[in-house]
Amino acid sequence: DAKTTQPNSMESNEEEPVHLPCNHSTISGTDYIHWYRQLPSQGPEYVIHGLTSNVNNRMASLAIAEDRKSSTLILHRATLRDAAVYYCILRLTGSSNTGKLIFGQGTTLQVKP
Amino acid sequence: KAGVTQTPRYLIKTRGQQVTLSCSPISGHRSVSWYQQTPGQGLQFLFEYFSETQRNKGNFPGRFSGRQFSNSRSEMNVSTLELGDSALYLCASSGSGASTDTQYFGPGTRLTVL
């Protein structure tokens, strides 16, 4: 299974930007990079995904390194509601990988008021 | 659109019993995936169903099984329950299960095995 490496935990101050790093050195050319987060007592929720180019949506931005071996999830202004476990996931293509998310340990983000 | 719903939300069983959990996907979604979440192992993929067929399976024993109905609703069954099966069971639905698809998760069923 494709592996990602994330820091176990990070802290941020409210209203400040947060950069969550992820290493995925074994990524292959067709693997998509997805980010999900899990708030306390909830199921995971989708944040953003990309293949090669940087991506923006209303929740966050995803910056992908040119060699695609690492990526960074950017929360532009952290709020207390952003405190969660953030998972960086490689979505593999192919029939043996349909509907399958491989979760690592993720990064627990604490946001301080 | 209504989100993914799971029933029941909480369940207590004893060792050796069996249990059936239910998942109703978002309307129009045909792929349903199941995950087990425990403090020790984190989130682990169980299996995925699409059009009533299991397309993908994780590394779990045969005691864990599932099925999908023609309306895309899915059930998972665990037979001969063990203490280690205590976990949060999450289902997620997506349109097709493709690598570009977003998975939408339900709130989960918390299973406690005594």
PDB file of C-alpha atoms in Angstrom:
ATOM      1  CA  ASP A   1       0.000   0.000   0.000  1.00  0.00           C
ATOM      2  CA  ALA A   2       1.184   3.484  -0.808  1.00  0.00           C
ATOM      3  CA  LYS A   3       2.613   5.161   2.263  1.00  0.00           C
ATOM      4  CA  THR A   4       2.506   8.734   3.496  1.00  0.00           C
ATOM      5  CA  THR A   5       4.428  10.269   6.385  1.00  0.00           C
ATOM      6  CA  GLN A   6       3.011  13.072   8.494  1.00  0.00           C
ATOM      7  CA  PRO A   7       4.025  14.666  11.793  1.00  0.00           C
ATOM      8  CA  ASN A   8       2.053  13.243  14.703  1.00  0.00           C
ATOM      9  CA  SER A   9       0.895  16.625  15.952  1.00  0.00           C
ATOM     10  CA  MET A  10       1.026  20.349  15.264  1.00  0.00           C
ATOM     11  CA  GLU A  11      -0.143  23.455  17.052  1.00  0.00           C
ATOM     12  CA  SER A  12      -1.438  26.682  15.658  1.00  0.00           C
ATOM     13  CA  ASN A  13      -2.843  29.924  16.925  1.00  0.00           C
ATOM     14  CA  GLU A  14      -6.331  30.939  15.947  1.00  0.00           C
ATOM     15  CA  GLU A  15      -6.566  33.231  12.921  1.00  0.00           C
ATOM     16  CA  GLU A  16      -3.071  32.254  11.723  1.00  0.00           C
ATOM     17  CA  PRO A  17      -2.205  30.134   8.671  1.00  0.00           C
ATOM     18  CA  VAL A  18      -1.350  26.472   9.162  1.00  0.00           C
ATOM     19  CA  HIS A  19       0.871  24.398   6.903  1.00  0.00           C
ATOM     20  CA  LEU A  20       0.457  20.649   7.299  1.00  0.00           C
ATOM     21  CA  PRO A  21       3.214  18.684   5.534  1.00  0.00           C
ATOM     22  CA  CYS A  22       3.046  15.215   4.016  1.00  0.00           C
ATOM     23  CA  ASN A  23       5.775  13.102   2.451  1.00  0.00           C
ATOM     24  CA  HIS A  24       4.901  10.480  -0.136  1.00  0.00           C
ATOM     25  CA  SER A  25       8.162   9.526  -1.783  1.00  0.00           C
ATOM     26  CA  THR A  26       6.763   6.301  -3.320  1.00  0.00           C
ATOM     27  CA  ILE A  27       3.999   8.093  -5.214  1.00  0.00           C
ATOM     28  CA  SER A  28       3.474   6.949  -8.787  1.00  0.00           C
ATOM     29  CA  GLY A  29       2.402   9.013 -11.741  1.00  0.00           C
ATOM     30  CA  THR A  30      -1.308   8.260 -11.523  1.00  0.00           C
ATOM     31  CA  ASP A  31      -1.754   8.473  -7.749  1.00  0.00           C
ATOM     32  CA  TYR A  32      -3.957  11.281  -6.501  1.00  0.00           C
ATOM     33  CA  ILE A  33      -3.174  13.070  -3.245  1.00  0.00           C
ATOM     34  CA  HIS A  34      -6.243  13.402  -1.025  1.00  0.00           C
ATOM     35  CA  TRP A  35      -6.673  15.072   2.326  1.00  0.00           C
ATOM     36  CA  TYR A  36      -9.402  14.215   4.791  1.00  0.00           C
ATOM     37  CA  ARG A  37      -9.907  15.388   8.328  1.00  0.00           C
ATOM     38  CA  GLN A  38     -11.729  13.903  11.273  1.00  0.00           C
ATOM     39  CA  LEU A  39     -13.231  16.161  13.886  1.00  0.00           C
ATOM     40  CA  PRO A  40     -13.823  14.710  17.342  1.00  0.00           C
ATOM     41  CA  SER A  41     -16.695  12.218  17.456  1.00  0.00           C
ATOM     42  CA  GLN A  42     -17.357  12.468  13.706  1.00  0.00           C
ATOM     43  CA  GLY A  43     -16.562  10.489  10.597  1.00  0.00           C
ATOM     44  CA  PRO A  44     -13.794  11.751   8.335  1.00  0.00           C
ATOM     45  CA  GLU A  45     -14.649  14.518   5.891  1.00  0.00           C
ATOM     46  CA  TYR A  46     -13.064  15.361   2.568  1.00  0.00           C
ATOM     47  CA  VAL A  47     -10.884  18.448   2.451  1.00  0.00           C
ATOM     48  CA  ILE A  48      -9.160  18.615  -0.928  1.00  0.00           C
ATOM     49  CA  HIS A  49      -7.332  16.559  -3.546  1.00  0.00           C
ATOM     50  CA  GLY A  50      -4.937  17.057  -6.433  1.00  0.00           C
ATOM     51  CA  LEU A  51      -2.693  15.309  -8.928  1.00  0.00           C
ATOM     52  CA  THR A  52       0.077  17.646 -10.029  1.00  0.00           C
ATOM     53  CA  SER A  53      -1.021  21.258  -9.848  1.00  0.00           C
ATOM     54  CA  ASN A  54      -1.769  23.272  -6.741  1.00  0.00           C
ATOM     55  CA  VAL A  55      -5.453  23.309  -5.849  1.00  0.00           C
ATOM     56  CA  ASN A  56      -7.677  25.701  -3.933  1.00  0.00           C
ATOM     57  CA  ASN A  57     -11.178  25.333  -2.552  1.00  0.00           C
ATOM     58  CA  ARG A  58     -13.244  27.058   0.092  1.00  0.00           C
ATOM     59  CA  MET A  59     -11.735  24.975   2.866  1.00  0.00           C
ATOM     60  CA  ALA A  60      -8.025  24.922   2.064  1.00  0.00           C
ATOM     61  CA  SER A  61      -5.220  24.954  -0.479  1.00  0.00           C
ATOM     62  CA  LEU A  62      -3.039  22.073  -1.538  1.00  0.00           C
ATOM     63  CA  ALA A  63       0.513  22.736  -2.627  1.00  0.00           C
ATOM     64  CA  ILE A  64       2.171  19.832  -4.445  1.00  0.00           C
ATOM     65  CA  ALA A  65       5.933  19.681  -4.909  1.00  0.00           C
ATOM     66  CA  GLU A  66       7.203  19.583  -8.459  1.00  0.00           C
ATOM     67  CA  ASP A  67       8.503  16.015  -8.056  1.00  0.00           C
ATOM     68  CA  ARG A  68       5.229  15.098  -6.276  1.00  0.00           C
ATOM     69  CA  LYS A  69       7.101  13.440  -3.432  1.00  0.00           C
ATOM     70  CA  SER A  70       5.610  15.804  -0.897  1.00  0.00           C
ATOM     71  CA  SER A  71       2.614  18.078  -0.461  1.00  0.00           C
ATOM     72  CA  THR A  72       1.356  20.653   2.006  1.00  0.00           C
ATOM     73  CA  LEU A  73      -2.183  21.341   3.116  1.00  0.00           C
ATOM     74  CA  ILE A  74      -2.670  25.014   3.881  1.00  0.00           C
ATOM     75  CA  LEU A  75      -5.421  26.335   6.105  1.00  0.00           C
ATOM     76  CA  HIS A  76      -5.334  30.063   5.512  1.00  0.00           C
ATOM     77  CA  ARG A  77      -6.824  31.172   8.823  1.00  0.00           C
ATOM     78  CA  ALA A  78      -7.187  28.484  11.450  1.00  0.00           C
ATOM     79  CA  THR A  79     -10.270  28.525  13.621  1.00  0.00           C
ATOM     80  CA  LEU A  80     -11.046  26.481  16.710  1.00  0.00           C
ATOM     81  CA  ARG A  81     -13.339  24.352  14.547  1.00  0.00           C
ATOM     82  CA  ASP A  82     -10.318  23.270  12.492  1.00  0.00           C
ATOM     83  CA  ALA A  83      -8.934  21.272  15.416  1.00  0.00           C
ATOM     84  CA  ALA A  84      -8.974  17.731  14.041  1.00  0.00           C
ATOM     85  CA  VAL A  85      -6.860  14.841  12.802  1.00  0.00           C
ATOM     86  CA  TYR A  86      -5.737  15.514   9.243  1.00  0.00           C
ATOM     87  CA  TYR A  87      -5.000  12.572   6.984  1.00  0.00           C
ATOM     88  CA  CYS A  88      -2.905  12.703   3.821  1.00  0.00           C
ATOM     89  CA  ILE A  89      -3.871   9.791   1.566  1.00  0.00           C
ATOM     90  CA  LEU A  90      -2.660   8.503  -1.771  1.00  0.00           C
ATOM     91  CA  ARG A  91      -5.517   7.300  -3.936  1.00  0.00           C
ATOM     92  CA  LEU A  92      -4.226   4.626  -6.224  1.00  0.00           C
ATOM     93  CA  THR A  93      -5.878   3.914  -9.542  1.00  0.00           C
ATOM     94  CA  GLY A  94      -6.760   0.459 -10.810  1.00  0.00           C
ATOM     95  CA  SER A  95      -9.499  -2.046 -10.163  1.00  0.00           C
ATOM     96  CA  SER A  96      -7.892  -3.341  -6.960  1.00  0.00           C
ATOM     97  CA  ASN A  97      -8.041   0.110  -5.407  1.00  0.00           C
ATOM     98  CA  THR A  98     -11.608   1.197  -6.007  1.00  0.00           C
ATOM     99  CA  GLY A  99     -13.341   2.765  -3.038  1.00  0.00           C
ATOM    100  CA  LYS A 100     -10.295   2.275  -0.868  1.00  0.00           C
ATOM    101  CA  LEU A 101      -8.718   4.909   1.343  1.00  0.00           C
ATOM    102  CA  ILE A 102      -5.546   3.888   3.183  1.00  0.00           C
ATOM    103  CA  PHE A 103      -5.349   6.007   6.318  1.00  0.00           C
ATOM    104  CA  GLY A 104      -2.094   6.582   8.148  1.00  0.00           C
ATOM    105  CA  GLN A 105      -1.891   7.971  11.681  1.00  0.00           C
ATOM    106  CA  GLY A 106      -2.505  11.526  10.507  1.00  0.00           C
ATOM    107  CA  THR A 107      -1.569  14.820  12.108  1.00  0.00           C
ATOM    108  CA  THR A 108      -3.493  15.997  15.150  1.00  0.00           C
ATOM    109  CA  LEU A 109      -3.903  19.754  14.831  1.00  0.00           C
ATOM    110  CA  GLN A 110      -4.488  21.778  17.963  1.00  0.00           C
ATOM    111  CA  VAL A 111      -5.675  25.357  17.558  1.00  0.00           C
ATOM    112  CA  LYS A 112      -5.100  27.699  20.450  1.00  0.00           C
ATOM    113  CA  PRO A 113      -7.331  30.736  21.018  1.00  0.00           C
TER     114      PRO A 113
ATOM    115  CA  LYS B   1     -29.194  15.968  -0.266  1.00  0.00           C
ATOM    116  CA  ALA B   2     -29.291  13.829   2.831  1.00  0.00           C
ATOM    117  CA  GLY B   3     -25.922  12.583   4.018  1.00  0.00           C
ATOM    118  CA  VAL B   4     -24.781   9.052   4.687  1.00  0.00           C
ATOM    119  CA  THR B   5     -26.772   7.466   7.478  1.00  0.00           C
ATOM    120  CA  GLN B   6     -25.798   4.530   9.622  1.00  0.00           C
ATOM    121  CA  THR B   7     -27.902   2.488  11.985  1.00  0.00           C
ATOM    122  CA  PRO B   8     -27.745   1.763  14.787  1.00  0.00           C
ATOM    123  CA  ARG B   9     -25.443   4.413  16.215  1.00  0.00           C
ATOM    124  CA  TYR B  10     -24.523   2.354  19.259  1.00  0.00           C
ATOM    125  CA  LEU B  11     -24.562  -1.358  19.877  1.00  0.00           C
ATOM    126  CA  ILE B  12     -23.521  -3.613  22.729  1.00  0.00           C
ATOM    127  CA  LYS B  13     -23.014  -7.312  22.107  1.00  0.00           C
ATOM    128  CA  THR B  14     -21.357 -10.206  23.875  1.00  0.00           C
ATOM    129  CA  ARG B  15     -18.594 -12.462  22.604  1.00  0.00           C
ATOM    130  CA  GLY B  16     -19.770 -15.115  20.193  1.00  0.00           C
ATOM    131  CA  GLN B  17     -22.804 -13.200  19.003  1.00  0.00           C
ATOM    132  CA  GLN B  18     -23.192 -11.777  15.539  1.00  0.00           C
ATOM    133  CA  VAL B  19     -24.120  -8.274  14.491  1.00  0.00           C
ATOM    134  CA  THR B  20     -25.464  -6.523  11.390  1.00  0.00           C
ATOM    135  CA  LEU B  21     -24.819  -2.866  10.696  1.00  0.00           C
ATOM    136  CA  SER B  22     -26.627  -0.828   8.086  1.00  0.00           C
ATOM    137  CA  CYS B  23     -25.543   2.024   5.835  1.00  0.00           C
ATOM    138  CA  SER B  24     -27.658   4.191   3.531  1.00  0.00           C
ATOM    139  CA  PRO B  25     -25.520   6.077   1.015  1.00  0.00           C
ATOM    140  CA  ILE B  26     -26.143   9.480  -0.470  1.00  0.00           C
ATOM    141  CA  SER B  27     -28.804   9.295  -3.150  1.00  0.00           C
ATOM    142  CA  GLY B  28     -27.242   8.460  -6.512  1.00  0.00           C
ATOM    143  CA  HIS B  29     -24.033   7.048  -5.059  1.00  0.00           C
ATOM    144  CA  ARG B  30     -23.300   3.484  -6.085  1.00  0.00           C
ATOM    145  CA  SER B  31     -20.072   2.769  -4.225  1.00  0.00           C
ATOM    146  CA  VAL B  32     -20.144   1.997  -0.519  1.00  0.00           C
ATOM    147  CA  SER B  33     -16.986   1.371   1.488  1.00  0.00           C
ATOM    148  CA  TRP B  34     -16.698   0.165   5.067  1.00  0.00           C
ATOM    149  CA  TYR B  35     -13.951   0.979   7.587  1.00  0.00           C
ATOM    150  CA  GLN B  36     -13.093  -0.066  11.103  1.00  0.00           C
ATOM    151  CA  GLN B  37     -11.583   2.490  13.486  1.00  0.00           C
ATOM    152  CA  THR B  38      -9.852   1.465  16.706  1.00  0.00           C
ATOM    153  CA  PRO B  39      -7.435   3.410  18.928  1.00  0.00           C
ATOM    154  CA  GLY B  40      -4.663   0.910  18.242  1.00  0.00           C
ATOM    155  CA  GLN B  41      -4.979   0.332  14.498  1.00  0.00           C
ATOM    156  CA  GLY B  42      -6.574   3.570  13.371  1.00  0.00           C
ATOM    157  CA  LEU B  43      -8.840   3.556  10.337  1.00  0.00           C
ATOM    158  CA  GLN B  44      -8.687   0.367   8.303  1.00  0.00           C
ATOM    159  CA  PHE B  45     -10.455  -0.462   5.061  1.00  0.00           C
ATOM    160  CA  LEU B  46     -12.804  -3.448   5.252  1.00  0.00           C
ATOM    161  CA  PHE B  47     -14.423  -3.716   1.826  1.00  0.00           C
ATOM    162  CA  GLU B  48     -16.139  -1.861  -0.965  1.00  0.00           C
ATOM    163  CA  TYR B  49     -19.337  -2.636  -2.840  1.00  0.00           C
ATOM    164  CA  PHE B  50     -20.533  -1.338  -6.167  1.00  0.00           C
ATOM    165  CA  SER B  51     -23.710  -2.393  -7.946  1.00  0.00           C
ATOM    166  CA  GLU B  52     -24.316  -5.199  -5.455  1.00  0.00           C
ATOM    167  CA  THR B  53     -20.838  -6.678  -6.013  1.00  0.00           C
ATOM    168  CA  GLN B  54     -17.872  -6.667  -3.696  1.00  0.00           C
ATOM    169  CA  ARG B  55     -15.078  -5.122  -5.726  1.00  0.00           C
ATOM    170  CA  ASN B  56     -12.399  -4.711  -3.122  1.00  0.00           C
ATOM    171  CA  LYS B  57     -11.519  -6.212   0.223  1.00  0.00           C
ATOM    172  CA  GLY B  58      -9.109  -5.372   3.030  1.00  0.00           C
ATOM    173  CA  ASN B  59      -7.196  -7.754   5.282  1.00  0.00           C
ATOM    174  CA  PHE B  60      -9.891  -8.877   7.657  1.00  0.00           C
ATOM    175  CA  PRO B  61     -10.967 -12.412   8.545  1.00  0.00           C
ATOM    176  CA  GLY B  62     -13.945 -14.055   6.903  1.00  0.00           C
ATOM    177  CA  ARG B  63     -16.079 -13.284   9.965  1.00  0.00           C
ATOM    178  CA  PHE B  64     -16.474  -9.837   8.426  1.00  0.00           C
ATOM    179  CA  SER B  65     -18.816  -9.832   5.477  1.00  0.00           C
ATOM    180  CA  GLY B  66     -21.092  -7.457   3.705  1.00  0.00           C
ATOM    181  CA  ARG B  67     -23.616  -7.033   0.977  1.00  0.00           C
ATOM    182  CA  GLN B  68     -25.214  -4.322  -1.068  1.00  0.00           C
ATOM    183  CA  PHE B  69     -28.779  -4.096  -2.231  1.00  0.00           C
ATOM    184  CA  SER B  70     -30.167  -2.849  -5.532  1.00  0.00           C
ATOM    185  CA  ASN B  71     -30.906   0.568  -3.993  1.00  0.00           C
ATOM    186  CA  SER B  72     -27.185   0.800  -2.997  1.00  0.00           C
ATOM    187  CA  ARG B  73     -27.892   0.432   0.700  1.00  0.00           C
ATOM    188  CA  SER B  74     -25.311  -1.769   2.330  1.00  0.00           C
ATOM    189  CA  GLU B  75     -25.018  -3.975   5.365  1.00  0.00           C
ATOM    190  CA  MET B  76     -22.017  -5.453   7.048  1.00  0.00           C
ATOM    191  CA  ASN B  77     -22.096  -8.476   9.289  1.00  0.00           C
ATOM    192  CA  VAL B  78     -19.633  -9.662  11.889  1.00  0.00           C
ATOM    193  CA  SER B  79     -20.095 -13.204  13.135  1.00  0.00           C
ATOM    194  CA  THR B  80     -18.682 -14.842  16.245  1.00  0.00           C
ATOM    195  CA  LEU B  81     -17.811 -11.525  17.824  1.00  0.00           C
ATOM    196  CA  GLU B  82     -14.515 -11.129  19.657  1.00  0.00           C
ATOM    197  CA  LEU B  83     -13.508  -8.500  22.199  1.00  0.00           C
ATOM    198  CA  GLY B  84     -11.153  -7.024  19.621  1.00  0.00           C
ATOM    199  CA  ASP B  85     -14.054  -6.260  17.307  1.00  0.00           C
ATOM    200  CA  SER B  86     -15.045  -3.378  19.569  1.00  0.00           C
ATOM    201  CA  ALA B  87     -14.635  -0.379  17.324  1.00  0.00           C
ATOM    202  CA  LEU B  88     -16.273   2.443  15.444  1.00  0.00           C
ATOM    203  CA  TYR B  89     -17.522   1.135  12.100  1.00  0.00           C
ATOM    204  CA  LEU B  90     -17.762   3.780   9.410  1.00  0.00           C
ATOM    205  CA  CYS B  91     -19.282   3.572   6.006  1.00  0.00           C
ATOM    206  CA  ALA B  92     -18.609   5.971   3.176  1.00  0.00           C
ATOM    207  CA  SER B  93     -20.307   6.448  -0.154  1.00  0.00           C
ATOM    208  CA  SER B  94     -19.106   7.875  -3.441  1.00  0.00           C
ATOM    209  CA  GLY B  95     -20.360   8.032  -6.975  1.00  0.00           C
ATOM    210  CA  SER B  96     -18.200   5.361  -8.484  1.00  0.00           C
ATOM    211  CA  GLY B  97     -15.345   4.605  -6.102  1.00  0.00           C
ATOM    212  CA  ALA B  98     -12.781   5.991  -8.530  1.00  0.00           C
ATOM    213  CA  SER B  99      -9.541   7.535  -7.304  1.00  0.00           C
ATOM    214  CA  THR B 100     -10.819  11.027  -8.073  1.00  0.00           C
ATOM    215  CA  ASP B 101     -14.070  10.478  -6.187  1.00  0.00           C
ATOM    216  CA  THR B 102     -14.768  12.074  -2.849  1.00  0.00           C
ATOM    217  CA  GLN B 103     -15.913   9.688  -0.152  1.00  0.00           C
ATOM    218  CA  TYR B 104     -18.642  10.926   2.157  1.00  0.00           C
ATOM    219  CA  PHE B 105     -18.621   9.323   5.568  1.00  0.00           C
ATOM    220  CA  GLY B 106     -21.456   8.560   7.906  1.00  0.00           C
ATOM    221  CA  PRO B 107     -21.292   9.176  11.662  1.00  0.00           C
ATOM    222  CA  GLY B 108     -20.421   5.554  12.356  1.00  0.00           C
ATOM    223  CA  THR B 109     -21.765   2.750  14.521  1.00  0.00           C
ATOM    224  CA  ARG B 110     -20.012   2.296  17.847  1.00  0.00           C
ATOM    225  CA  LEU B 111     -19.856  -1.432  18.603  1.00  0.00           C
ATOM    226  CA  THR B 112     -18.897  -2.626  22.067  1.00  0.00           C
ATOM    227  CA  VAL B 113     -18.257  -6.333  22.592  1.00  0.00           C
ATOM    228  CA  LEU B 114     -18.387  -7.545  26.203  1.00  0.00           C
TER     229      LEU B 114
END
